[in-house]
Coordinates of C-alpha atoms and ligand atoms in Angstrom, one line a residue:
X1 CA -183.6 41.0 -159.7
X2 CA -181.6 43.8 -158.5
X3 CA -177.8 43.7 -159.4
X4 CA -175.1 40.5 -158.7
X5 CA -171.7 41.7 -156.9
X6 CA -168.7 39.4 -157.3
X7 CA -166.0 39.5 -155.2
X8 CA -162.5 38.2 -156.7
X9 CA -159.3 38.1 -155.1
X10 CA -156.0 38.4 -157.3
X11 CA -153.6 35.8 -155.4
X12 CA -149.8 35.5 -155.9
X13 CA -148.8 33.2 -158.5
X14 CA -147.8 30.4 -156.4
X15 CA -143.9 30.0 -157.5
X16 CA -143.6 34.3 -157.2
X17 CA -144.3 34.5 -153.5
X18 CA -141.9 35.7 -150.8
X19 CA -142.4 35.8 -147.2
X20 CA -141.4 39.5 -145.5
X21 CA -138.8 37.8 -142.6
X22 CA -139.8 40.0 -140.3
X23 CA -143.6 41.1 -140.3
X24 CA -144.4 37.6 -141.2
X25 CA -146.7 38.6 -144.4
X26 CA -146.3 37.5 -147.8
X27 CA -144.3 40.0 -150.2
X28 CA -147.8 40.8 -152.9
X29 CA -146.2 43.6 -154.3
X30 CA -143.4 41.7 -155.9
X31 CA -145.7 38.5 -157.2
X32 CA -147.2 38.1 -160.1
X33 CA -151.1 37.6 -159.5
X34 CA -153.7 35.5 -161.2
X35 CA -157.5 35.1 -160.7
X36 CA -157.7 33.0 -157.8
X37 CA -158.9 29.8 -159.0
X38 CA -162.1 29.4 -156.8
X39 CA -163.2 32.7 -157.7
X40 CA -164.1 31.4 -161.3
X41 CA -167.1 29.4 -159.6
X42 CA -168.4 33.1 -158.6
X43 CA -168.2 34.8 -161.9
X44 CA -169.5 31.8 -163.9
X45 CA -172.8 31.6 -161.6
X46 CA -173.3 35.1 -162.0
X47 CA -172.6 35.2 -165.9
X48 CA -175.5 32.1 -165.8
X49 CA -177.8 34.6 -164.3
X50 CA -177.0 37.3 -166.4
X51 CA -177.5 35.2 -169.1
X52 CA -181.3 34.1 -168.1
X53 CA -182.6 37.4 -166.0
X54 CA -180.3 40.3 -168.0
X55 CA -179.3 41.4 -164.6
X56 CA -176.0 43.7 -163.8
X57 CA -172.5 42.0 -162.7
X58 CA -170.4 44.2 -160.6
X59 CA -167.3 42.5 -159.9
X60 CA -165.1 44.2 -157.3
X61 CA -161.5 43.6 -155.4
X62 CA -159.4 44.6 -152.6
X63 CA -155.8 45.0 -153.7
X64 CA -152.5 46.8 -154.6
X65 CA -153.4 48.4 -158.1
X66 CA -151.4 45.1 -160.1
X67 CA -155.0 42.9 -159.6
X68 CA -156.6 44.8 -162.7
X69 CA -155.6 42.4 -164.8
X70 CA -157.6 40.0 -163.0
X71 CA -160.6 42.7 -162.9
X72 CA -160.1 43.2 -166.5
X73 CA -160.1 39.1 -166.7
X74 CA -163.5 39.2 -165.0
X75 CA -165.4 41.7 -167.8
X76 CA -164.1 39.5 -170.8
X77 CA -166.0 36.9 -169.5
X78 CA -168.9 39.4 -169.5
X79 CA -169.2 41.7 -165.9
X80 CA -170.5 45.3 -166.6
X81 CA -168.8 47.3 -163.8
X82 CA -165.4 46.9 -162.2
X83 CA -164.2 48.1 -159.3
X84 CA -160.6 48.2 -157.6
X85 CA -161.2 48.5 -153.5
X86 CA -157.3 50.0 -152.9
X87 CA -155.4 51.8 -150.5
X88 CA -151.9 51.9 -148.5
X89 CA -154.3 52.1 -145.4
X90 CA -155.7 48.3 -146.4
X91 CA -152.4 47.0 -146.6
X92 CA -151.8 44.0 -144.1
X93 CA -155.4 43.0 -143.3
X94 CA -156.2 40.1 -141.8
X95 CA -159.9 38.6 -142.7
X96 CA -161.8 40.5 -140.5
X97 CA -160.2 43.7 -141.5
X98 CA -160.3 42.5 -145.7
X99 CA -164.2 42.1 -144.9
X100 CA -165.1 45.7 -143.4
X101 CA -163.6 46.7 -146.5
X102 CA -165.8 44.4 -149.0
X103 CA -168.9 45.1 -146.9
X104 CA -168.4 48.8 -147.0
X105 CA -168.6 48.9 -150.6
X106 CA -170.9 46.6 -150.9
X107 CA -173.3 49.0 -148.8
X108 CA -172.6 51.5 -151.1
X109 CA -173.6 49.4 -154.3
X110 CA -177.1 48.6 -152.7
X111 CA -179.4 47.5 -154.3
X112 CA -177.9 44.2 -154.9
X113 CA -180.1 41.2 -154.9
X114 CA -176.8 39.1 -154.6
X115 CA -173.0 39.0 -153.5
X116 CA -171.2 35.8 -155.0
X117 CA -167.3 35.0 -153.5
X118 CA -165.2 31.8 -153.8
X119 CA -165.5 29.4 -151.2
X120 CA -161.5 30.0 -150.6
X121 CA -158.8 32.1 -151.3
X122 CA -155.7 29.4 -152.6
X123 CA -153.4 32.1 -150.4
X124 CA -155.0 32.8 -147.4
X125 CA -157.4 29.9 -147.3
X126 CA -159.6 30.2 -144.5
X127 CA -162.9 30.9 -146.3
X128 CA -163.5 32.9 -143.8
X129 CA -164.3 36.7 -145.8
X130 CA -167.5 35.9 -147.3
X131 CA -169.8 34.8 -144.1
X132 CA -167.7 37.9 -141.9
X133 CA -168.6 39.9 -144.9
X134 CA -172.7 38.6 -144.9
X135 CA -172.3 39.3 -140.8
X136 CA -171.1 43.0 -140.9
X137 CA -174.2 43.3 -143.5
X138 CA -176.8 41.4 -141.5
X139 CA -177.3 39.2 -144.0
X140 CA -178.0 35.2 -144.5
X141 CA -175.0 33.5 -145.8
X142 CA -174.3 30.3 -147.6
X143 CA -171.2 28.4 -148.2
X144 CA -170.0 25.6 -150.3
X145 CA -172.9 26.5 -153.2
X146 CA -173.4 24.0 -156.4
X147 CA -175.9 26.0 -157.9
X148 CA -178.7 29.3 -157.8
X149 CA -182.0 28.9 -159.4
X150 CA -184.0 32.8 -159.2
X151 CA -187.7 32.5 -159.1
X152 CA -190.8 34.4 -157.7
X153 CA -188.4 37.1 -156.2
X154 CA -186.7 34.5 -154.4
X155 CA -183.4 32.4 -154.8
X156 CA -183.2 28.6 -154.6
X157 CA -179.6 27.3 -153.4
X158 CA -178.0 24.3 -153.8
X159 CA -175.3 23.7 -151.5
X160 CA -173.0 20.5 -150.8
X161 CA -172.5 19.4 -147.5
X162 CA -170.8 15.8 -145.8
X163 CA -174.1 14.7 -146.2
X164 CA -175.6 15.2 -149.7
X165 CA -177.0 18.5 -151.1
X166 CA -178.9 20.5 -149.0
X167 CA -181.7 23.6 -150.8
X168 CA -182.4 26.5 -149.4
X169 CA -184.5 28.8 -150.7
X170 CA -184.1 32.2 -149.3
X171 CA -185.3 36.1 -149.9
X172 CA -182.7 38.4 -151.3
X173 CA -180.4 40.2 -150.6
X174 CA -178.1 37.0 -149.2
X175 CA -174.3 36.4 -149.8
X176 CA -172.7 33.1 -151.0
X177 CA -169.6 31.3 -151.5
X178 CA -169.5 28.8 -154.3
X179 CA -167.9 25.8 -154.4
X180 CA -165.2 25.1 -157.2
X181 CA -167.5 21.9 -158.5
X182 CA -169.2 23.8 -161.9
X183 CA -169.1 21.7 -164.5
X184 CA -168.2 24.7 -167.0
X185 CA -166.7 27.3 -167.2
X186 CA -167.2 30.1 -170.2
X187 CA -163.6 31.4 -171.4
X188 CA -163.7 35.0 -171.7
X189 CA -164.7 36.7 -174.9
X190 CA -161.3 38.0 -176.8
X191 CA -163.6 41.1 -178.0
X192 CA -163.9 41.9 -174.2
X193 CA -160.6 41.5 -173.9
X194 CA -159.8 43.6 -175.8
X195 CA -162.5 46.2 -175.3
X196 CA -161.4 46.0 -171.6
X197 CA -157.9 47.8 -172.1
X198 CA -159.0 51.0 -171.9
X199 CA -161.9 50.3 -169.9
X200 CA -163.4 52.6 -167.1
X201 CA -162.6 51.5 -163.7
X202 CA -164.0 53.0 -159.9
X203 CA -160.9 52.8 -157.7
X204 CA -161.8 53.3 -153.9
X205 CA -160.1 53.8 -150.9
X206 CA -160.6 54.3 -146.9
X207 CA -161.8 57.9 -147.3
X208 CA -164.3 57.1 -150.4
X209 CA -165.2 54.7 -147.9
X210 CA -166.0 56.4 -144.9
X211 CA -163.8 54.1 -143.0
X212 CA -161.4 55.1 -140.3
X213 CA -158.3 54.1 -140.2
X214 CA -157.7 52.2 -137.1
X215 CA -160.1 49.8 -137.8
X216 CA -158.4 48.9 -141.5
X217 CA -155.2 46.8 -142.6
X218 CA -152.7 45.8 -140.1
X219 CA -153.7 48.2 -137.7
X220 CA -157.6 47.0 -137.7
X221 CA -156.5 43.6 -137.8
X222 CA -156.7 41.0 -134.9
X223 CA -154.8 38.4 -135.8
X224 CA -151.5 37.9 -134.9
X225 CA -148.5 35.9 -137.1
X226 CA -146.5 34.6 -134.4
X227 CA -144.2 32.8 -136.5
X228 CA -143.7 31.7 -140.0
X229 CA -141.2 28.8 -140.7
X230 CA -140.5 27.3 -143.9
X231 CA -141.5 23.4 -144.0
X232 CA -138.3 21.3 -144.9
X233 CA -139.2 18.3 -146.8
X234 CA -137.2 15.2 -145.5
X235 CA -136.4 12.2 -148.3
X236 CA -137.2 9.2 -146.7
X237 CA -138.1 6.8 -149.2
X238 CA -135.4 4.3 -150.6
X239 CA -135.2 2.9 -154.0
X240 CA -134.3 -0.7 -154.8
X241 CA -133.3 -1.7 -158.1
X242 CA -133.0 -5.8 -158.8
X243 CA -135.1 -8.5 -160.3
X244 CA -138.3 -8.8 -158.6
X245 CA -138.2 -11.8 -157.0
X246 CA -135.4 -10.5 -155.0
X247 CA -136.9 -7.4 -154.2
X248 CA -139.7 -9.0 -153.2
X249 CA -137.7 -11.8 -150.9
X250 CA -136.3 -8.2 -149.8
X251 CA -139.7 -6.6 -149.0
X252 CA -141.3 -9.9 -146.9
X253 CA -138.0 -9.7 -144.6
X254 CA -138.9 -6.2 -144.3
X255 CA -142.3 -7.0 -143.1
X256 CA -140.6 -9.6 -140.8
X257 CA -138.0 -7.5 -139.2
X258 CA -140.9 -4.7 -138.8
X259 CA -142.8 -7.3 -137.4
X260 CA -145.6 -7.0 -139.7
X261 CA -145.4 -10.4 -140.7
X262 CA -145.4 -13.5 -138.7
X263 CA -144.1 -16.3 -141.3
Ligands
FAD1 C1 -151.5 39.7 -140.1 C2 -151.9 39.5 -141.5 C3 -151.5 40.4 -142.5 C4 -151.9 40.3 -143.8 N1 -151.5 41.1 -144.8 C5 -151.9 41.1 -146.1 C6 -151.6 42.0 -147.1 O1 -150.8 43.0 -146.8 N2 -152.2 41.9 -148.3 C7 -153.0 40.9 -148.6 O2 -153.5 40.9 -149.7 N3 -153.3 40.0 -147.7 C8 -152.8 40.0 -146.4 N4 -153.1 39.1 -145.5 C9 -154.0 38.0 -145.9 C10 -155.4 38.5 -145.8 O3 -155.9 38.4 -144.5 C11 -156.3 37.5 -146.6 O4 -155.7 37.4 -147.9 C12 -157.7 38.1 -146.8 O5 -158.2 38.5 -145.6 C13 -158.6 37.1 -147.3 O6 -158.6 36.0 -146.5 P1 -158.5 34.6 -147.3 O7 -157.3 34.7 -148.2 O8 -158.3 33.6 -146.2 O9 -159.8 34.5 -148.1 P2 -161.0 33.5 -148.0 O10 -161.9 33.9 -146.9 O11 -160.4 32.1 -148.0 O12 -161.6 33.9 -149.4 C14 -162.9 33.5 -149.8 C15 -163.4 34.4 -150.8 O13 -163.6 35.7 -150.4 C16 -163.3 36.7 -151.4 N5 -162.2 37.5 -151.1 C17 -161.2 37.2 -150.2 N6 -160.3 38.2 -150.2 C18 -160.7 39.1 -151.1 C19 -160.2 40.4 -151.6 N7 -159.1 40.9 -151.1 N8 -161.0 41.1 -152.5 C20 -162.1 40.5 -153.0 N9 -162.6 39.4 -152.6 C21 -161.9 38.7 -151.7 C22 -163.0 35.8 -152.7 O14 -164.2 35.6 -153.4 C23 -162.5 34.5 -152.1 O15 -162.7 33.4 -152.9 C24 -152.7 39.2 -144.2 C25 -153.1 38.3 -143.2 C26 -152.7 38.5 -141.9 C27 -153.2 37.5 -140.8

């Protein structure tokens, strides 16, 4: 098996974020990131591999230079090769423009027998980068994945659907999203930890890249925020205090007045 690439997104820490009022994008700069939670699916199935073919983990991912903690996170639970996908010129891409990005380095990394992603960002959430990122490569793509069996050159997946499970099995190279559902997950090795704070990293950017400008972060991005509003929660349950015979006497005229009840 040629190499595994993981794709892992650092996502604001949920009470950090800020909306920008008036470009309608989240403030990342500001926010503290973590590992975003799905992502842990990815990098545990390809530690699993590792562990039974000895194969090479690159984990990679787009964004300001403050997610290397999370791509430092990612080789104490074991990846051999990180790389940070950054560049003013990324800023403010939408999926499509997020997934030239991914798939553009991903090209360059070939041969890979395998490109693992969450099945959602808990941000952005539209599960959208990793089947725009198998298109721009031409290759098969699988969501919602429970589990990856390699044999005879070829991989076996096991994906959930409304249905049951559904198995595919399928020549590499193919790209996958994994569903959060693993029953375990490895904690990361404090020796890795620690060997990972002075570790080598690869930073790219748009011209490492070969890609153009106008076809990267806001710029190269189709979607349009027409509005952002923040959701105002309304209190409308009541809370009755008395003995509970009387609140329920209360609760049956209720049901009466409502006309719910017919007695
Ligand atoms: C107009 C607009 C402006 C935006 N501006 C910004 C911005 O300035 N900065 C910003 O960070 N986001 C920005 N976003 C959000 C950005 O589009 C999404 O965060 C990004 O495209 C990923 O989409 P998603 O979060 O829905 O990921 P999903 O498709 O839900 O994620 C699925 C999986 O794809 C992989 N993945 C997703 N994103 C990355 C990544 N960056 N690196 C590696 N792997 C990844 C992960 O494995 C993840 O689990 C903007 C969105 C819009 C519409």
């Amino acid at each position: 098996m040629e190499k595994i690439i993981v794709c892992i997104k650092g996502v604001p820490k949920p009470e950090t974020v800020k909306v920008d009022p008036e470009r309608h994008i989240l403030i990342r700069e500001s926010a503290e990131l973590i590992l975003n939670p799905p992502d842990k699916a990815a990098l545990e199935m390809a530690m699993r591999l590792k562990d039974r073919h000895g194969v090479k983990v690159t984990v990679l991912s787009m964004g300001p230079p403050n997610v290397l903690p999370i791509l430092k996170e990612a080789f104490g639970l074991g990846a051999d090769e990180l790389i940070l996908l950054s560049d003013r010129a990324f800023a403010g891409a939408d999926t499509l423009a997020t997934s030239r990005v991914i798939a553009q380095a991903i090209r360059t990394l070939a041969p890979y027998s395998l490109v693992l992603m969450g099945l959602k960002s808990i941000d952005g959430e539209t599960a959208q980068v990793p089947p725009e990122t198998a298109s721009l490569l031409n290759l098969p793509s699988v969501i919602n994945v429970l589990n990856i069996i390699y044999r005879e050159g070829k991989f076996l997946v096991i994906r959930e659907t409304n249905y049951g499970e559904e198995e595919l099995e399928i020549e590499p190279p193919l790209v996958v999203s994994m569903s959060p559902k693993l029953d375990y997950f490895r904690p990361p090795s404090l020796k890795r930890l620690l060997m990972a704070k002075n570790l080598d990293y690869r930073t790219l950017g748009a011209v490492d890249l070969s890609l153009p400008e106008e076809i990267l972060g806001l710029r190269g991005s189709p979607t349009k925020v027409a509005g952002v509003f923040e959701k105002v929660l309304v209190q409308r349950g009541e809370l009755w205090k008395g003995e509970p015979e009387e609140l329920a006497e209360r609760f049956l005229e209720l049901l009466r007045v409502r006309g719910f009840l017919k007695i």
